[in-house]
Amino acid sequence: MRLPTLTLSLQFARFDDAAAHRAALPRHAVARWIRHALERDAEIAVRIVDAEEGRALNRDYRHKDYATNVLTFDYATEPVVLADLVLCAPVVAREAAEQGKSLQAHYAHLLVHGTLHAQGWDHEASDADAEAMEAREIAILTRLGFANPYAERNP
């Protein structure tokens, strides 16, 4: 199976504990995770931000005044996927700890999730859409060697 071509820009804002996030996101791994979620060639920028930038973007573009884990800005899906994925490092770290998974595993899931959004997948329109997107994420992450991100975890 030929994976789509990806032109990737990986950016890190300056924030506390940035080194741990850089270590969890080697460029080759990020490219691999995104390429496995792509259905066609793409140009994607991934930016890892602090809580302040994440909150401002979520407030300005989604009118929700809090930092969220991943924001997808999709500009085109044909003939090439064009998108920006913005991940909020403190939120991702907190969620990974709460869910009992590694920082890298949670980033992989959120990058796959955001990449699917960039191609038109939606989990908020209906339960059927949510189930389809979740199943797609699980299949991709399994191929990449990650556990089901939606499985129940014992504390």
GROMACS .gro file of C-alpha atoms in nm:
model
  155
    1MET     CA    1   0.000   0.000   0.000
    2ARG     CA    2   0.145   0.335  -0.105
    3LEU     CA    3   0.106   0.602   0.158
    4PRO     CA    4   0.021   0.954   0.044
    5THR     CA    5   0.295   1.214   0.012
    6LEU     CA    6   0.317   1.460   0.299
    7THR     CA    7   0.484   1.799   0.311
    8LEU     CA    8   0.516   1.863   0.685
    9SER     CA    9   0.604   2.172   0.884
   10LEU     CA   10   0.657   2.089   1.253
   11GLN     CA   11   0.671   2.393   1.481
   12PHE     CA   12   0.715   2.433   1.856
   13ALA     CA   13   0.624   2.750   2.042
   14ARG     CA   14   0.836   2.840   2.344
   15PHE     CA   15   0.683   2.710   2.665
   16ASP     CA   16   0.775   2.532   2.989
   17ASP     CA   17   0.867   2.167   2.941
   18ALA     CA   18   0.897   2.207   2.563
   19ALA     CA   19   1.189   1.961   2.563
   20ALA     CA   20   0.965   1.674   2.677
   21HIS     CA   21   0.718   1.750   2.399
   22ARG     CA   22   0.994   1.773   2.137
   23ALA     CA   23   1.124   1.435   2.256
   24ALA     CA   24   0.777   1.279   2.218
   25LEU     CA   25   0.740   1.420   1.867
   26PRO     CA   26   1.036   1.330   1.648
   27ARG     CA   27   0.968   1.455   1.296
   28HIS     CA   28   0.985   1.110   1.135
   29ALA     CA   29   0.725   0.973   1.379
   30VAL     CA   30   0.488   1.268   1.332
   31ALA     CA   31   0.512   1.229   0.954
   32ARG     CA   32   0.446   0.854   0.981
   33TRP     CA   33   0.139   0.898   1.201
   34ILE     CA   34  -0.012   1.164   0.977
   35ARG     CA   35   0.064   0.977   0.653
   36HIS     CA   36  -0.119   0.670   0.784
   37ALA     CA   37  -0.429   0.883   0.842
   38LEU     CA   38  -0.420   1.047   0.499
   39GLU     CA   39  -0.637   0.942   0.209
   40ARG     CA   40  -0.454   1.170  -0.039
   41ASP     CA   41  -0.141   1.382  -0.060
   42ALA     CA   42  -0.118   1.668   0.187
   43GLU     CA   43   0.060   1.978   0.308
   44ILE     CA   44   0.016   2.004   0.683
   45ALA     CA   45   0.166   2.232   0.944
   46VAL     CA   46   0.172   2.099   1.301
   47ARG     CA   47   0.224   2.356   1.576
   48ILE     CA   48   0.271   2.268   1.942
   49VAL     CA   49   0.163   2.560   2.161
   50ASP     CA   50   0.125   2.667   2.523
   51ALA     CA   51  -0.208   2.710   2.703
   52GLU     CA   52  -0.227   3.083   2.630
   53GLU     CA   53  -0.195   3.043   2.253
   54GLY     CA   54  -0.422   2.739   2.251
   55ARG     CA   55  -0.692   2.924   2.445
   56ALA     CA   56  -0.668   3.233   2.222
   57LEU     CA   57  -0.704   3.027   1.904
   58ASN     CA   58  -0.996   2.826   2.041
   59ARG     CA   59  -1.166   3.146   2.160
   60ASP     CA   60  -1.108   3.338   1.836
   61TYR     CA   61  -1.200   3.061   1.593
   62ARG     CA   62  -1.444   2.839   1.781
   63HIS     CA   63  -1.578   3.092   2.033
   64LYS     CA   64  -1.487   2.859   2.321
   65ASP     CA   65  -1.281   3.027   2.591
   66TYR     CA   66  -1.052   2.744   2.697
   67ALA     CA   67  -0.747   2.562   2.564
   68THR     CA   68  -0.840   2.238   2.391
   69ASN     CA   69  -0.615   1.946   2.295
   70VAL     CA   70  -0.619   1.981   1.914
   71LEU     CA   71  -0.753   2.235   1.669
   72THR     CA   72  -0.779   2.159   1.299
   73PHE     CA   73  -0.776   2.439   1.046
   74ASP     CA   74  -0.866   2.277   0.715
   75TYR     CA   75  -0.828   2.488   0.403
   76ALA     CA   76  -0.871   2.235   0.122
   77THR     CA   77  -0.930   1.864   0.078
   78GLU     CA   78  -0.889   1.839  -0.300
   79PRO     CA   79  -0.670   1.783  -0.489
   80VAL     CA   80  -0.433   1.805  -0.191
   81VAL     CA   81  -0.522   1.827   0.177
   82LEU     CA   82  -0.409   2.165   0.314
   83ALA     CA   83  -0.436   2.209   0.690
   84ASP     CA   84  -0.286   2.335   1.013
   85LEU     CA   85  -0.304   2.121   1.327
   86VAL     CA   86  -0.249   2.305   1.654
   87LEU     CA   87  -0.192   2.097   1.965
   88CYS     CA   88  -0.186   2.249   2.313
   89ALA     CA   89   0.104   2.089   2.501
   90PRO     CA   90  -0.022   2.135   2.860
   91VAL     CA   91  -0.366   1.997   2.772
   92VAL     CA   92  -0.215   1.699   2.588
   93ALA     CA   93   0.018   1.626   2.882
   94ARG     CA   94  -0.264   1.650   3.137
   95GLU     CA   95  -0.494   1.424   2.934
   96ALA     CA   96  -0.220   1.167   2.876
   97ALA     CA   97  -0.156   1.148   3.252
   98GLU     CA   98  -0.531   1.127   3.330
   99GLN     CA   99  -0.576   0.850   3.072
  100GLY     CA  100  -0.271   0.654   3.183
  101LYS     CA  101  -0.098   0.667   2.845
  102SER     CA  102   0.234   0.797   2.726
  103LEU     CA  103   0.266   1.150   2.595
  104GLN     CA  104   0.373   1.007   2.259
  105ALA     CA  105   0.071   0.776   2.235
  106HIS     CA  106  -0.168   1.063   2.308
  107TYR     CA  107   0.002   1.289   2.053
  108ALA     CA  108  -0.021   1.009   1.794
  109HIS     CA  109  -0.393   0.977   1.859
  110LEU     CA  110  -0.457   1.352   1.841
  111LEU     CA  111  -0.254   1.389   1.521
  112VAL     CA  112  -0.451   1.107   1.358
  113HIS     CA  113  -0.774   1.263   1.488
  114GLY     CA  114  -0.684   1.609   1.355
  115THR     CA  115  -0.571   1.467   1.021
  116LEU     CA  116  -0.905   1.293   0.978
  117HIS     CA  117  -1.084   1.621   1.055
  118ALA     CA  118  -0.870   1.791   0.789
  119GLN     CA  119  -1.015   1.546   0.537
  120GLY     CA  120  -1.376   1.605   0.632
  121TRP     CA  121  -1.430   1.342   0.902
  122ASP     CA  122  -1.664   1.471   1.174
  123HIS     CA  123  -1.762   1.323   1.509
  124GLU     CA  124  -2.003   1.597   1.617
  125ALA     CA  125  -2.268   1.569   1.343
  126SER     CA  126  -2.419   1.237   1.454
  127ASP     CA  127  -2.356   0.927   1.665
  128ALA     CA  128  -2.301   0.729   1.345
  129ASP     CA  129  -2.034   0.974   1.228
  130ALA     CA  130  -1.869   0.963   1.570
  131GLU     CA  131  -1.863   0.582   1.566
  132ALA     CA  132  -1.721   0.574   1.212
  133MET     CA  133  -1.447   0.824   1.295
  134GLU     CA  134  -1.360   0.644   1.618
  135ALA     CA  135  -1.337   0.310   1.436
  136ARG     CA  136  -1.110   0.467   1.172
  137GLU     CA  137  -0.883   0.614   1.441
  138ILE     CA  138  -0.860   0.279   1.622
  139ALA     CA  139  -0.772   0.097   1.297
  140ILE     CA  140  -0.500   0.350   1.207
  141LEU     CA  141  -0.350   0.355   1.555
  142THR     CA  142  -0.351  -0.026   1.570
  143ARG     CA  143  -0.155  -0.038   1.243
  144LEU     CA  144   0.090   0.207   1.398
  145GLY     CA  145   0.136  -0.010   1.707
  146PHE     CA  146  -0.070   0.195   1.953
  147ALA     CA  147  -0.347   0.067   2.179
  148ASN     CA  148  -0.712   0.159   2.131
  149PRO     CA  149  -0.727   0.516   2.267
  150TYR     CA  150  -1.094   0.474   2.362
  151ALA     CA  151  -1.055   0.154   2.565
  152GLU     CA  152  -1.146   0.176   2.931
  153ARG     CA  153  -0.847   0.211   3.157
  154ASN     CA  154  -0.816   0.083   3.511
  155PRO     CA  155  -0.662   0.343   3.742
   0.00000   0.00000   0.00000
